[in-house]
XYZ file of C-alpha atoms in Angstrom:
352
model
C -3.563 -85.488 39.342
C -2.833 -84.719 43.036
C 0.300 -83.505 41.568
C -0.916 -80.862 39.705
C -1.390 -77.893 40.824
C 2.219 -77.713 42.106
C 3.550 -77.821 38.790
C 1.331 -75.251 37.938
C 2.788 -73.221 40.972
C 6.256 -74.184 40.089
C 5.782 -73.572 36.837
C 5.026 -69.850 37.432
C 7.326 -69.808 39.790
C 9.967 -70.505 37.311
C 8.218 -67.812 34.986
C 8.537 -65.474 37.449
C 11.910 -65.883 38.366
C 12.824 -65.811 35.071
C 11.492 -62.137 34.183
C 12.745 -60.631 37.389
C 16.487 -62.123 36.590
C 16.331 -62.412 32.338
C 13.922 -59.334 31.692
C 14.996 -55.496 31.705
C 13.517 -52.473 30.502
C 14.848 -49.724 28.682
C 12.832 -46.307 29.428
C 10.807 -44.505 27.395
C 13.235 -41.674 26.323
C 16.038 -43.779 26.198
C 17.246 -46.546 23.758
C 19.162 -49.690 24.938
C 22.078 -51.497 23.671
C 22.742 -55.297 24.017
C 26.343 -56.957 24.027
C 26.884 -60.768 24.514
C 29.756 -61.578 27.022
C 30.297 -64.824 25.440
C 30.041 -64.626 21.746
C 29.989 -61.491 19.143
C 30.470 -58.299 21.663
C 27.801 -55.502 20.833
C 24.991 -56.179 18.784
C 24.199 -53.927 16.177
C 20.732 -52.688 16.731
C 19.477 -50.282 18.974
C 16.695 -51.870 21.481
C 13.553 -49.775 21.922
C 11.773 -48.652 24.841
C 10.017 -51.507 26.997
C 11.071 -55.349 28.491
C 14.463 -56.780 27.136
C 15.565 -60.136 27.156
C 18.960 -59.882 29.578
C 20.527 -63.289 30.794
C 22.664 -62.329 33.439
C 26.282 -63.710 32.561
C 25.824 -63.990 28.917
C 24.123 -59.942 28.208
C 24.774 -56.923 29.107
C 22.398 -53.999 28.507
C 23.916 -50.226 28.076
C 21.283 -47.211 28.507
C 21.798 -44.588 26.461
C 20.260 -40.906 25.736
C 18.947 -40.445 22.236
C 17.200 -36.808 23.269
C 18.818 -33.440 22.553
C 21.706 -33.042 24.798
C 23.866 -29.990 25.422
C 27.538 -29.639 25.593
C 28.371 -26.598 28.082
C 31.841 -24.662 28.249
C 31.394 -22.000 31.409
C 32.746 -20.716 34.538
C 30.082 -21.836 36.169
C 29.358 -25.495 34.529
C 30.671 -27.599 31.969
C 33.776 -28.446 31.350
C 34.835 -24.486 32.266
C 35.225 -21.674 29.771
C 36.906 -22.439 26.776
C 40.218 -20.147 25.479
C 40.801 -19.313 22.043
C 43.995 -17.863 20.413
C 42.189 -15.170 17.968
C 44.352 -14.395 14.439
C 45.207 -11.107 15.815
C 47.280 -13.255 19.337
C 44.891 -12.348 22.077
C 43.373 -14.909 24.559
C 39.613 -14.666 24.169
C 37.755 -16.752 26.889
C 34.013 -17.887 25.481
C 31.219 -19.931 27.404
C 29.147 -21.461 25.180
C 26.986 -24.622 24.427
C 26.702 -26.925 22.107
C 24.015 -29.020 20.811
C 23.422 -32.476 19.981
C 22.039 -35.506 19.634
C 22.552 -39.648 18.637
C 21.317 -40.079 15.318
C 18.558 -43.077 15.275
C 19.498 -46.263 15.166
C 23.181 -45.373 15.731
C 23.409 -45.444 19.697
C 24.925 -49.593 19.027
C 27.803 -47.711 17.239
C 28.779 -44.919 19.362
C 28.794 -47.727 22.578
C 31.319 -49.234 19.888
C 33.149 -46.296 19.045
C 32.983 -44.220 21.652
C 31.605 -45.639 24.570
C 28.974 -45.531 27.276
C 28.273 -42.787 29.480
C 30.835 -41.017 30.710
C 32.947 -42.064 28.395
C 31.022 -41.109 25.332
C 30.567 -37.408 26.745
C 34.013 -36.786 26.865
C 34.992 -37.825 24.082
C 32.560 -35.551 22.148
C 34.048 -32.729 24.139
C 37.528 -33.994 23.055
C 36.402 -33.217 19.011
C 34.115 -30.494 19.994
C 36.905 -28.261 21.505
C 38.953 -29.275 18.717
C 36.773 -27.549 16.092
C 35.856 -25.024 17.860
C 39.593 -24.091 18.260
C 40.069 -24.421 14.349
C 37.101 -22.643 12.969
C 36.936 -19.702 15.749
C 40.500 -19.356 15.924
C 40.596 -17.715 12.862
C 38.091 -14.922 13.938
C 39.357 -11.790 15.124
C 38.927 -10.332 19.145
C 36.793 -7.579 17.424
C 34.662 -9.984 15.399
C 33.178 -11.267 18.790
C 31.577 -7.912 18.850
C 29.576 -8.611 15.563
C 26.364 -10.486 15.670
C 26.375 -11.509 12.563
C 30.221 -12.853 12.423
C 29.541 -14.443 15.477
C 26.204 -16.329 13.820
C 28.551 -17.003 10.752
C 31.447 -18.864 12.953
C 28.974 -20.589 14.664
C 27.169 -22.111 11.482
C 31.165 -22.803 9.972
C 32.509 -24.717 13.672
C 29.037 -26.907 13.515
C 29.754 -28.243 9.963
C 33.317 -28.651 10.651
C 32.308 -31.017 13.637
C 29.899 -32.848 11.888
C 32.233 -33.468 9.903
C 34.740 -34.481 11.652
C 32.238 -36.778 13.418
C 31.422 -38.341 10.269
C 35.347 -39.620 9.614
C 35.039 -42.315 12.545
C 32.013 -44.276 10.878
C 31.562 -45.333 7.250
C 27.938 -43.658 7.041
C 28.790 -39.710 5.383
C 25.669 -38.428 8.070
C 28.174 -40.055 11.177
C 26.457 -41.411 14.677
C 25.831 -38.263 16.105
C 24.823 -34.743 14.676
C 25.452 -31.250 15.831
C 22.718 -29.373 15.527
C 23.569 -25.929 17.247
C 26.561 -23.664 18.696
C 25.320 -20.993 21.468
C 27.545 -17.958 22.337
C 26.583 -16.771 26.033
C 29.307 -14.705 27.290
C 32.713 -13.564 25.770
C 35.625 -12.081 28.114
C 38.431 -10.393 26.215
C 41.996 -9.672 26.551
C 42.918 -6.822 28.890
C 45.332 -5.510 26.616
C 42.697 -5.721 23.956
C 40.183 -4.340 26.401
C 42.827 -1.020 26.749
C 43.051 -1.144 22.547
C 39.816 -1.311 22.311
C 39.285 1.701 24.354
C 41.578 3.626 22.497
C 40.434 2.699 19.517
C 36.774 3.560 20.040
C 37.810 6.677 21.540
C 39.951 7.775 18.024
C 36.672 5.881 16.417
C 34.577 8.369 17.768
C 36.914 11.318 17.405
C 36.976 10.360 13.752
C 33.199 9.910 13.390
C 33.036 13.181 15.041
C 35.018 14.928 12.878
C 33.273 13.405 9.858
C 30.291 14.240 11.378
C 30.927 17.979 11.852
C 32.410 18.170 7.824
C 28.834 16.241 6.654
C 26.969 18.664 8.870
C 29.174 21.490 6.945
C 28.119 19.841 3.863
C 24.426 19.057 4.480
C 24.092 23.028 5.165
C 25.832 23.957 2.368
C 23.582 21.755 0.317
C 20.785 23.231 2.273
C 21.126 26.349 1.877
C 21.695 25.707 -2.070
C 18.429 23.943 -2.131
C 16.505 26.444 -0.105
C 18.010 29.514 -2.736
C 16.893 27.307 -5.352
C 13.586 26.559 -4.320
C 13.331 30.191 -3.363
C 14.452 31.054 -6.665
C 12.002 28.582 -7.950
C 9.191 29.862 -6.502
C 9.727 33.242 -7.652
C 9.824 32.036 -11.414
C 7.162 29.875 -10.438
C 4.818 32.919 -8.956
C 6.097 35.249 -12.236
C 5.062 32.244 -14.710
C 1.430 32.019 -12.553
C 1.118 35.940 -12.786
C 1.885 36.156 -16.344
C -0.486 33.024 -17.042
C -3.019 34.637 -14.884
C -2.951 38.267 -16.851
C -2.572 36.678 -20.047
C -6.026 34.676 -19.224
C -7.661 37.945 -17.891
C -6.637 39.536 -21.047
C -8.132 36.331 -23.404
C -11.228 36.658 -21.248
C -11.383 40.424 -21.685
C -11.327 40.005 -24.936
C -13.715 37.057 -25.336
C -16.017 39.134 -23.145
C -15.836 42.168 -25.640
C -15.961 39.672 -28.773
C -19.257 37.981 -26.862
C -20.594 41.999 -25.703
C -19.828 43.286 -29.349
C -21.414 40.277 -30.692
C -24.686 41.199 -28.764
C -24.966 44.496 -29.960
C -24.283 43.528 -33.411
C -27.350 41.020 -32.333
C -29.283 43.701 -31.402
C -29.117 46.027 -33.499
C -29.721 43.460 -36.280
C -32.721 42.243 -34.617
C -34.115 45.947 -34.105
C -33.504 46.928 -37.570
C -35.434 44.094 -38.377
C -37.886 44.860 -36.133
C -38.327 48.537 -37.311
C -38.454 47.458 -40.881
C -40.924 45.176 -39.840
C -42.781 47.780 -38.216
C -42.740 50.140 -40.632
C -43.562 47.847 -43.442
C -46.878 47.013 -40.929
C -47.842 50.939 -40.346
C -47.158 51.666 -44.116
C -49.223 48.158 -44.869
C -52.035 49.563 -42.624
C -51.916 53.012 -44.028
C -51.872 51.703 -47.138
C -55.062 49.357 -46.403
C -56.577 52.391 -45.077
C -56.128 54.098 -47.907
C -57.406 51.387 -50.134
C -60.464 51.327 -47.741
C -61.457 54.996 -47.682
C -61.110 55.339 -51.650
C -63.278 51.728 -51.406
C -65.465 53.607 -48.911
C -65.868 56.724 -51.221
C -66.427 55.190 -54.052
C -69.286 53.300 -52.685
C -70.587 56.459 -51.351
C -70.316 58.036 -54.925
C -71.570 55.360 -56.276
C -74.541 55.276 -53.525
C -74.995 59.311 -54.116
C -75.437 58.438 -58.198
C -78.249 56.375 -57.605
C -81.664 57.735 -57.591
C -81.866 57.350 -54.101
C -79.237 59.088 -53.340
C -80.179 61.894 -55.127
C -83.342 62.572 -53.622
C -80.935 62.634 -50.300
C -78.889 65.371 -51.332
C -81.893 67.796 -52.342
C -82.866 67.043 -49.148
C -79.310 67.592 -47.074
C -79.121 70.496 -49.560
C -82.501 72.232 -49.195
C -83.147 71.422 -44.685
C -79.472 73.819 -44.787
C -80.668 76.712 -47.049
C -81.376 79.662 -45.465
C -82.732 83.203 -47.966
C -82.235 85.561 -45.614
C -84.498 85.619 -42.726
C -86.410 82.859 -44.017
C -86.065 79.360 -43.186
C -87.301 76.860 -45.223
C -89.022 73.965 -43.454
C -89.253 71.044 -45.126
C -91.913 69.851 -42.633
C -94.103 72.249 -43.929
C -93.227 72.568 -47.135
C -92.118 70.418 -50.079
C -88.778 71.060 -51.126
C -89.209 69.253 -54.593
C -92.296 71.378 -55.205
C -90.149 74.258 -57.134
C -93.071 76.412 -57.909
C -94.275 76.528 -54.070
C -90.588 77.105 -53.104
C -89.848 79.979 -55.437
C -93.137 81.627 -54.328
C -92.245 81.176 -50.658
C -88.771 83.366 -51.855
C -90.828 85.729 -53.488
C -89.911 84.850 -57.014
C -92.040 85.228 -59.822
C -93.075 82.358 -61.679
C -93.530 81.937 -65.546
C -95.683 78.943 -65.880
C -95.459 77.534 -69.024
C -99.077 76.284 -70.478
């Protein structure tokens, strides 16, 4: 027991000493690969990120960059500009970039293939150049100057190289993958430079010249269009006219058809009126007619009666006048002949 606790110690001594010589640790962003000194070489597996089991003598651990990396041909960096022999034999001098990456779990074979580091850079610049030189050597100086041919060689030279990268591994998708081609700068030939010149200057000669004959031609067609549309508009202002007078004259004569119409109306309705008026006056005169002979009648009748009779001795005898002499029938009674033929100095014969 009094020996314990330094075996304990020991004990984590030994630990100790054993992580900080046996233990390593890949980083992060980066993926390890093993190989064993003594027995099979590389192993093929890719370690990940964190504390490795190294035993110095017998391992060995390679680091290696599984991020997007960029291959850079420039004056400035890189491996230096890159050359290219166009189709049409001028010397075209590019910087551009290239990018790409290990594919995952596939960092164990390009250590294998193409080694660490250094190593493994270089020869990826090795194919790179390669294709580049076969795809974009067929372009054209002047297709440099065309975005889209540019964009189209670049798309061609990155399946070329993954292609190519694919032959030294049995997998078809290969250990690493190219994922992009970058044009920064392109310097041409001086003696394509001095063609080019010329060339845009007879370009723009030529345009000029077929711009002047398509201005002749636009004009011409102008001024055809603006006689036609003049000529247009004056068949156009001779239709309105004649649709405009032919309209007054249907509404001239719907306005006399409606005016004589009217009058026709009118007249109608004051004939009718007239007749109606004198069928009412004749009607009346007629009823007034009927109403006096009604009225004399009664009076005749009324002048028959006994009544009546005694009313016109009356009226006839208060009216007579024998010369001078007035007869009075307040005085005297007019019925009384005897009296009244006295009174007019008649003689009398009196029957006894």
């Amino acid at each position: 027991m009094k020996h314990l606790p330094v075996i304990v110690i020991s004990g984590f001594v030994i630990i100790l000493l054993f992580f900080m010589i046996c233990v390593d640790i890949v980083p992060l962003d980066k993926v390890g690969v093993r190989s064993n000194m003594l027995g099979d070489g590389v192993e093929k597996q890719d370690l990940k990120p964190g504390m490795q089991i190294i035993i110095p003598g017998i391992h060995k651990l390679d680091i290696l960059d599984p991020t997007l990396q960029e291959l850079t041909f420039a004056t400035e960096r890189g491996e230096g500009p890159l050359k290219l022999r166009t189709s049409d034999q001028y010397t075209t001098q590019v910087d551009l970039t290239i990018f790409y990456s290990i594919r995952e779990g596939k960092a164990w074979e390009v250590l294998t293939k193409m080694g660490p580091g250094y190593a493994f850079t270089h020869r990826f610049g090795q194919i790179a150049r390669d294709a580049i030189w076969r795809v974009m050597g067929k372009m054209k100086t002047e297709d440099f100057y065309d975005s889209a041919k540019r964009i189209e060689f670049s798309r061609k030279t990155i399946i070329y190289l993954n292609k190519e990268l694919a032959k030294m591994t049995d997998d078809k998708k290969g250990m690493v993958e190219a994922n992009d081609l970058l044009i920064r700068k392109v310097v041409f030939d001086p003696r394509f430079e001095t063609q080019l010149i010329n060339k845009q200057l007879l370009d723009q000669r030529t345009l000029l010249a077929k711009s002047e004959k398509l201005r002749e031609e636009e004009k011409e067609k102008t001024e055809l269009i603006e006689k036609k549309t003049a000529a247009d508009v004056l068949a156009i202002n001779e239709s309105k006219r004649q649709q405009i007078q032919t309209k007054i004259a249907e509404n001239e004569r719907e306005v006399a058809k409606i005016l004589a119409d009217a009058r026709l109306k009118v007249k109608t309705r004051l004939s009718v009126a007239n007749r109606s008026k004198r069928e009412a006056i004749a009607n009346a005169e007629k009823m007034k007619e009927i109403a006096r002979a009604q009225g004399q009648k009664a009076i005749n009748e009324a002048y028959q009666s006994f009544g009546g009779k005694m009313l016109l001795s009356r009226k006839f005898v208060e009216n007579i006048q024998v010369g001078k002499i007035e007869i009075n029938t307040n005085q005297v009674n007019p019925f009384d002949t005897e009296q009244f033929l006295k009174m007019v100095g008649a003689e009398v014969e009196v029957n006894k």
